[in-house]
mmCIF file of C-alpha atoms in Angstrom:
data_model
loop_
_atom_site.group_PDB
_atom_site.id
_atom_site.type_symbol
_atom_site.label_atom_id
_atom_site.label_comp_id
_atom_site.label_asym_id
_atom_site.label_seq_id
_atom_site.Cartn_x
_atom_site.Cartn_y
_atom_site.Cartn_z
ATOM 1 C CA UNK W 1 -26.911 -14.396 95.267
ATOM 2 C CA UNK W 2 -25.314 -11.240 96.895
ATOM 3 C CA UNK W 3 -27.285 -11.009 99.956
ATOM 4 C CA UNK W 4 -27.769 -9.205 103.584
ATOM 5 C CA UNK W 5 -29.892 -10.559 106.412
ATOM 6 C CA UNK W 6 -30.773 -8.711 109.649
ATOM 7 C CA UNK W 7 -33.668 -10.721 110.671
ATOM 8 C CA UNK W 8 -34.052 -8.679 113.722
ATOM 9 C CA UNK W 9 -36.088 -5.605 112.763
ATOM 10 C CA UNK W 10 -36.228 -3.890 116.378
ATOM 11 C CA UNK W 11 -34.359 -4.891 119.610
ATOM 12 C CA UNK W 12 -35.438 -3.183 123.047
ATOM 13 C CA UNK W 13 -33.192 -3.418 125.850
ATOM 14 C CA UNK W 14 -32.903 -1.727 129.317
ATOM 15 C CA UNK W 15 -29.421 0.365 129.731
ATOM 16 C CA UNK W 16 -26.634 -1.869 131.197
ATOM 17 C CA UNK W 17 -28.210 -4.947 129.113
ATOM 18 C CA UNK W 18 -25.511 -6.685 126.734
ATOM 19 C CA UNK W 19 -27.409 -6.965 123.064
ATOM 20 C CA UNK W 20 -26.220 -8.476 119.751
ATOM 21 C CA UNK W 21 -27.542 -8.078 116.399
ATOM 22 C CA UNK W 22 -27.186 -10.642 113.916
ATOM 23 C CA UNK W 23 -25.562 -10.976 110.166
ATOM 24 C CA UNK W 24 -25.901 -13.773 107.990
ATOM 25 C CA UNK W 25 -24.449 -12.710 104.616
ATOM 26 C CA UNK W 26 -24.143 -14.925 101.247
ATOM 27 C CA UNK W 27 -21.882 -14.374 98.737
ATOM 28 C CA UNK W 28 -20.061 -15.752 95.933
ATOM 29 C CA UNK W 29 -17.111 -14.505 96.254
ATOM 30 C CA UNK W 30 -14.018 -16.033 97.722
ATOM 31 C CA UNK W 31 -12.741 -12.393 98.733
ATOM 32 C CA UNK W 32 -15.115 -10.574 100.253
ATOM 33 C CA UNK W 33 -15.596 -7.755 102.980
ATOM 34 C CA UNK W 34 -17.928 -6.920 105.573
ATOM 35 C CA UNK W 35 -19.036 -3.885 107.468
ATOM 36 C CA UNK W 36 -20.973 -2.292 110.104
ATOM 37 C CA UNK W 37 -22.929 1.017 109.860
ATOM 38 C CA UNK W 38 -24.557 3.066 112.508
ATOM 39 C CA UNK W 39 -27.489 5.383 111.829
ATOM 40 C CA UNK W 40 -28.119 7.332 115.181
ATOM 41 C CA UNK W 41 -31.415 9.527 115.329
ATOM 42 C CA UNK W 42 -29.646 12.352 113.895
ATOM 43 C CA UNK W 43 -29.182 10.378 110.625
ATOM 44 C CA UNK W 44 -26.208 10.507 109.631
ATOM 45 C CA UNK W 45 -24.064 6.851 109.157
ATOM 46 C CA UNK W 46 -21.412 6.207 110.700
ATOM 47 C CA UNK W 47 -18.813 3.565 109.742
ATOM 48 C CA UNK W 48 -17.862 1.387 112.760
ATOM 49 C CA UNK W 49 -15.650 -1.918 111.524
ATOM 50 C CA UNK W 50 -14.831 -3.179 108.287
ATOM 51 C CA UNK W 51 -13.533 -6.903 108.278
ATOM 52 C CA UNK W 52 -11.838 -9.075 105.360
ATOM 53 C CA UNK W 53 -13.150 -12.519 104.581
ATOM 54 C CA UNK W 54 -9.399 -13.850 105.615
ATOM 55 C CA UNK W 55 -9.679 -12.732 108.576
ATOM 56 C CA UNK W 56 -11.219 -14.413 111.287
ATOM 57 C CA UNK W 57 -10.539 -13.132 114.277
ATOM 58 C CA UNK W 58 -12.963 -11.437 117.078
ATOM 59 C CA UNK W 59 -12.706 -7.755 117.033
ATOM 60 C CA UNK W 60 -12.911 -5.730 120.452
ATOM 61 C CA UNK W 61 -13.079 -2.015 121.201
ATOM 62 C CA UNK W 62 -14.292 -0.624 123.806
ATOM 63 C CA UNK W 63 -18.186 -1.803 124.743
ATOM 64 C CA UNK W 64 -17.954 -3.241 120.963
ATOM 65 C CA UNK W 65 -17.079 -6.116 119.667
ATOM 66 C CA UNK W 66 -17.583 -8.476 116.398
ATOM 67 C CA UNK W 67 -18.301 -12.248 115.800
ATOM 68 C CA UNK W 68 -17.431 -13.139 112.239
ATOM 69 C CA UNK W 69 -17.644 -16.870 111.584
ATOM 70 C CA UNK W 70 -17.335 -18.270 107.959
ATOM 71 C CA UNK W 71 -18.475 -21.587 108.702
ATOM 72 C CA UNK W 72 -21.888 -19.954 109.105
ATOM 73 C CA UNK W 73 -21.686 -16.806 107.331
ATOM 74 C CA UNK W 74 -22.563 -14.468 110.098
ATOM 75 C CA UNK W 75 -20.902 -11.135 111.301
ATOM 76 C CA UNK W 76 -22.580 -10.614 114.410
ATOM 77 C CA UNK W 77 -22.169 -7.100 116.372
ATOM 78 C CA UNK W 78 -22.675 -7.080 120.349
ATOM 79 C CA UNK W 79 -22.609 -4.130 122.293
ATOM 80 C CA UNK W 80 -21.574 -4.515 126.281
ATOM 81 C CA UNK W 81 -23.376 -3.125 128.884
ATOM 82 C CA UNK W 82 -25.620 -1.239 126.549
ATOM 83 C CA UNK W 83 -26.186 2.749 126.655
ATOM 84 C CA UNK W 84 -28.989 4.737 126.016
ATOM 85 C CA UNK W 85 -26.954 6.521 123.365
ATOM 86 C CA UNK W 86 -26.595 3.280 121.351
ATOM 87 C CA UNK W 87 -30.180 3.804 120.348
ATOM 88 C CA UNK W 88 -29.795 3.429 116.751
ATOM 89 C CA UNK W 89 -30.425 1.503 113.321
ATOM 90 C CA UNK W 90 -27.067 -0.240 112.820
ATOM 91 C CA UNK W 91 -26.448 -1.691 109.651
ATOM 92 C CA UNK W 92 -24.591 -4.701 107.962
ATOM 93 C CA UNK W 93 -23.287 -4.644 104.655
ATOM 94 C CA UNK W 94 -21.497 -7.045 102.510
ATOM 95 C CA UNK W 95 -18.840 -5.587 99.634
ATOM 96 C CA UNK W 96 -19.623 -7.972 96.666
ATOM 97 C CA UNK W 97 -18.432 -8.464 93.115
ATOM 98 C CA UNK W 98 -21.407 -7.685 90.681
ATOM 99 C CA UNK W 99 -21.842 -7.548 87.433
ATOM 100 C CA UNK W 100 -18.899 -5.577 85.402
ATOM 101 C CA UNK W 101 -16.390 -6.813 88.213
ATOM 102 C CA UNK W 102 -16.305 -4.108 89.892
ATOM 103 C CA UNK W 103 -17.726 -3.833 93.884
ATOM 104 C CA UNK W 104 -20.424 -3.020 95.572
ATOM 105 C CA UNK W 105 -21.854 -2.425 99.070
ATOM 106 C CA UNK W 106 -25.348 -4.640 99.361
ATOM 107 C CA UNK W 107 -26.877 -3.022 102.774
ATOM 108 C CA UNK W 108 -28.993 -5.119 105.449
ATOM 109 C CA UNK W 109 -32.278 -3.917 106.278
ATOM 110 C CA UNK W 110 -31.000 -2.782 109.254
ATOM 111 C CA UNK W 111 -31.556 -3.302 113.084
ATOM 112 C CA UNK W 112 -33.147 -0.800 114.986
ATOM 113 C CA UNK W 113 -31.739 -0.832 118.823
ATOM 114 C CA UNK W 114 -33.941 0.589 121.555
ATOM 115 C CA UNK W 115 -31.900 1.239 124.590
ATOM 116 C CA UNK W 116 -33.992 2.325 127.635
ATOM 117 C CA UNK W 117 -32.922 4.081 130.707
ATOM 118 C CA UNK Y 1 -10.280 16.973 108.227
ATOM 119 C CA UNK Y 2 -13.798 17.545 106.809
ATOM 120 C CA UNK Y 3 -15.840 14.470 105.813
ATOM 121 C CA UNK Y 4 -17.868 14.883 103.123
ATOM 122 C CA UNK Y 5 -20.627 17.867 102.741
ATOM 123 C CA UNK Y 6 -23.581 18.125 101.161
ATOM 124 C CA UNK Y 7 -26.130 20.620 100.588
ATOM 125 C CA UNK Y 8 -28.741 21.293 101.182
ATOM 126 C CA UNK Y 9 -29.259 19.281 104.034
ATOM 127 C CA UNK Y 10 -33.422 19.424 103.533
ATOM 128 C CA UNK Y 11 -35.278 20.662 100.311
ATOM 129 C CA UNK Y 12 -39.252 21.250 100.432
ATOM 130 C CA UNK Y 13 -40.120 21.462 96.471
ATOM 131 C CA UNK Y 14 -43.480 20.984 94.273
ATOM 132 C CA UNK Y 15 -43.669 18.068 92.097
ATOM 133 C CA UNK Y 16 -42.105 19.076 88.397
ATOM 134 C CA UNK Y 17 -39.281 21.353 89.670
ATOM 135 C CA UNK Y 18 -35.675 20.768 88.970
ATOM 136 C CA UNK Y 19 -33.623 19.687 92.568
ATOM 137 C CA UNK Y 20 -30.249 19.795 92.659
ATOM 138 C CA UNK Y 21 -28.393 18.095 95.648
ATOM 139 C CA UNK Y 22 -24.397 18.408 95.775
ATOM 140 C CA UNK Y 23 -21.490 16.732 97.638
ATOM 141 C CA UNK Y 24 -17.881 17.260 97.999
ATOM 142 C CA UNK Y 25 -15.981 14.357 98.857
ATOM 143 C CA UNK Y 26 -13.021 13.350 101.138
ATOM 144 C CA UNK Y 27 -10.125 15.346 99.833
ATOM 145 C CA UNK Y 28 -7.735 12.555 98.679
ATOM 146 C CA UNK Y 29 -11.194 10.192 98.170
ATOM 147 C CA UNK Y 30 -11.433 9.346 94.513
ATOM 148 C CA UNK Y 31 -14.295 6.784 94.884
ATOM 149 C CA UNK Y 32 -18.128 8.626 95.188
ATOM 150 C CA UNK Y 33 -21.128 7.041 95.880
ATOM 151 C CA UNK Y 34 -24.828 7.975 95.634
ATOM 152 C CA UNK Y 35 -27.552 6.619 97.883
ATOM 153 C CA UNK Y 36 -30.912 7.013 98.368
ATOM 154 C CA UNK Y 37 -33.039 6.201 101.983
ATOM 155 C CA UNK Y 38 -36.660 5.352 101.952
ATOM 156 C CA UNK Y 39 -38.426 3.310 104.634
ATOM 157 C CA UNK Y 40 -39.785 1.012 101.997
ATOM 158 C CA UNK Y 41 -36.691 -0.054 100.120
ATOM 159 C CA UNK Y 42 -33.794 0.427 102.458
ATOM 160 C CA UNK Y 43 -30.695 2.324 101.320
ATOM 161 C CA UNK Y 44 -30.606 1.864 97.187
ATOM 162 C CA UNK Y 45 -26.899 2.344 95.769
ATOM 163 C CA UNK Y 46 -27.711 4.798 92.647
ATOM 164 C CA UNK Y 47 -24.555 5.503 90.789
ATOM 165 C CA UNK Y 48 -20.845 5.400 91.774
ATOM 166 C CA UNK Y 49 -18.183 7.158 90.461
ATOM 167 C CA UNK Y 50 -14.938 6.406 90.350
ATOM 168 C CA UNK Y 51 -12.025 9.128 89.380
ATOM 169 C CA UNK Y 52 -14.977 11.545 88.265
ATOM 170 C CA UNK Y 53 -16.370 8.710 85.971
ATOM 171 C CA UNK Y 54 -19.688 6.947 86.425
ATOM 172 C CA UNK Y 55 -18.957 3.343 86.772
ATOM 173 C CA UNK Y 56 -22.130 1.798 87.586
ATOM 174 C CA UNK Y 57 -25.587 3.974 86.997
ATOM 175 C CA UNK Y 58 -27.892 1.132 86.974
ATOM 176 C CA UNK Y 59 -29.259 1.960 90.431
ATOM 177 C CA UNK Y 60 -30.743 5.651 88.712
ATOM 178 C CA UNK Y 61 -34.728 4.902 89.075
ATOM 179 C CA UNK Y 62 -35.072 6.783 85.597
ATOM 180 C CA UNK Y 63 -34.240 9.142 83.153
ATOM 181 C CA UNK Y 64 -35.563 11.829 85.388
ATOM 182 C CA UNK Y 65 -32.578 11.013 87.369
ATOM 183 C CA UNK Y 66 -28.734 11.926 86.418
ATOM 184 C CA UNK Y 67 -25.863 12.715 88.447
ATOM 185 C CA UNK Y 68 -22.113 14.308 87.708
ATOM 186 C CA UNK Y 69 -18.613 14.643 88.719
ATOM 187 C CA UNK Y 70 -16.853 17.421 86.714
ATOM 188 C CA UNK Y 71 -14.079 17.283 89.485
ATOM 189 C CA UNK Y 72 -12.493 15.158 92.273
ATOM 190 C CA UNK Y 73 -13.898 17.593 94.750
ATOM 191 C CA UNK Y 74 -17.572 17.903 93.731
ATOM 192 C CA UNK Y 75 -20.739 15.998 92.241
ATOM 193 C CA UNK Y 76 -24.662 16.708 91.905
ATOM 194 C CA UNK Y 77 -27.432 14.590 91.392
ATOM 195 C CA UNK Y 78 -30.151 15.908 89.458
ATOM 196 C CA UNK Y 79 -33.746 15.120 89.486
ATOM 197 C CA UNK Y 80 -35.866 16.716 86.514
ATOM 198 C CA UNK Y 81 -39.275 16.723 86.905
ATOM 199 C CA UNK Y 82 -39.406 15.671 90.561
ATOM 200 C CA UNK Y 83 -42.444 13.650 91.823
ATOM 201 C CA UNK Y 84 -43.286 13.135 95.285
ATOM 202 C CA UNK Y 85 -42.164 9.390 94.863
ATOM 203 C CA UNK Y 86 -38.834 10.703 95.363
ATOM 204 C CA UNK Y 87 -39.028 12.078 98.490
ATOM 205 C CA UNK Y 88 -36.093 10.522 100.379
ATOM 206 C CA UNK Y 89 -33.113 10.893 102.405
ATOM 207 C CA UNK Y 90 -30.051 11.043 99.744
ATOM 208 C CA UNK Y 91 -26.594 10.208 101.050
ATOM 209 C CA UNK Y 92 -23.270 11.087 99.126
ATOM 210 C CA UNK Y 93 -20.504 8.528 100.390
ATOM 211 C CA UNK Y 94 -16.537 8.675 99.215
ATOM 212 C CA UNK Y 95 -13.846 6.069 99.784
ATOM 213 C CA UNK Y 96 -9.798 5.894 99.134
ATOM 214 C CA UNK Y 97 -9.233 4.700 95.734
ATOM 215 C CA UNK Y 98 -9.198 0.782 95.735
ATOM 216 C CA UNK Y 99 -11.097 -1.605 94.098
ATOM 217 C CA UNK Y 100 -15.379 -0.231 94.044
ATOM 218 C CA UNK Y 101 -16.463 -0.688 97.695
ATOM 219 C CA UNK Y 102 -13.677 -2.762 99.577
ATOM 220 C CA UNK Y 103 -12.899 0.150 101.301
ATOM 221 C CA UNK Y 104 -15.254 1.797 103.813
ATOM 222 C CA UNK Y 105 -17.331 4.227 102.964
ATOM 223 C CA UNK Y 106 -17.512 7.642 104.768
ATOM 224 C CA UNK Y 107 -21.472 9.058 104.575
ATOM 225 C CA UNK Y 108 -22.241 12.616 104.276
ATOM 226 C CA UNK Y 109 -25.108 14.005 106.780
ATOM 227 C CA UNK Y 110 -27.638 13.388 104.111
ATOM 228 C CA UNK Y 111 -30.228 15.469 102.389
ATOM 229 C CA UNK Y 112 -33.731 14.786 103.640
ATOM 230 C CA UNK Y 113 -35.724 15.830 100.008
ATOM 231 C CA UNK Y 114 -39.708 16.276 100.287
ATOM 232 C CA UNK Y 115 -41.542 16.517 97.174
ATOM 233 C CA UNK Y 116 -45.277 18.044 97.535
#
């Protein structure tokens, strides 16, 4: 299966809190990619890190940084010292080979992040 | 550089009228994506294109439903009759011309459709 879970369905934190939301992805595919998506109030999504499967390293910028572990399939997002303007649904999606070999992005549920002043 | 536009960004319309939502991609994006937002189901991939030809349509709920990309720089998605069932937020999303979805995907502002 081709598959996206973000158990967490809302997360409320107070402003200055650190917060991560969790990815556990399966796939088939030995090559694979995984991204992050932001949906603020407003609506629109914005694209915040795309990763390849080869690469393992921790990314960092700024109050954001990424987890991506392949021994457990998870690509987990934490945000430092949280902001009110974080307040968002951030998504996780997984670029997988389907049917016709071509690719396609398979979207988490999404997390919605409450951050309080 | 512009991202990608659609229009409009809300339509109010009464159930069996034609809706017409458009995008223009990323210049230089040859990759174009439909999506479709509902609390119940998430964000549903409905047809991609890929150098103005559809490439996977099996995400289109129904006949009701078709979309088209007569140039690099434009597509519409078409529903005819609308229903209220497809009241939804419908993204258009374009990425730089590699393999279906490796690449990131850069969303349009939406358009937030309301069928009465």
């Amino acid at each position: 299966a081709q598959k996206v879970t973000q158990a967490q369905t809302e997360i409320s934190v107070v402003e200055k809190e650190d917060v991560t939301l969790d990815c556990v992805y399966e796939t088939r595919d030995t090559t694979y990619y995984l991204f992050w998506y932001k949906q603020p109030p407003s609506g629109e999504l914005v694209f915040l890190i795309r990763r390849n499967s080869f690469d393992e390293q921790n990314e960092i910028s700024g109050r954001y940084s990424w987890n991506f572990q392949k021994s457990t399939s998870s690509f987990n997002f934490t945000i430092t010292a949280s902001q009110v303007v974080d307040s968002a649904v951030y998504f996780c999606a997984l670029s997988a080979t389907v049917s016709g070999g071509y690719n396609k992005l398979i979207f988490g549920a999404g997390t919605r992040l409450a951050v309080h002043p | 550089d512009a991202g990608v536009i659609q229009s409009p960004r809300h339509e109010v319309t009464e159930m069996g009228q034609e809706v017409t939502l458009r995008c223009k991609p990323i210049s230089g994006h040859n990759s174009l994506f439909w999506y479709r937002q509902t609390m119940m189901r998430g964000l549903e991939l409905l047809i991609y294109f890929n150098n103005n030809v559809p490439i996977d349509d099996s995400g289109m709920p129904e006949d009701r439903f078709s979309a088209k990309m007569p140039n690099a720089s434009f597509s519409t998605l078409k529903i005819q009759p609308s229903e209220p069932r497809d009241s939804a937020v419908y993204f258009c999303a374009s990425s730089l011309p590699t393999s279906g979805s490796r690449e990131e995907q850069y969303f349009g502002p939406g358009t937030r459709l309301t069928v009465t």
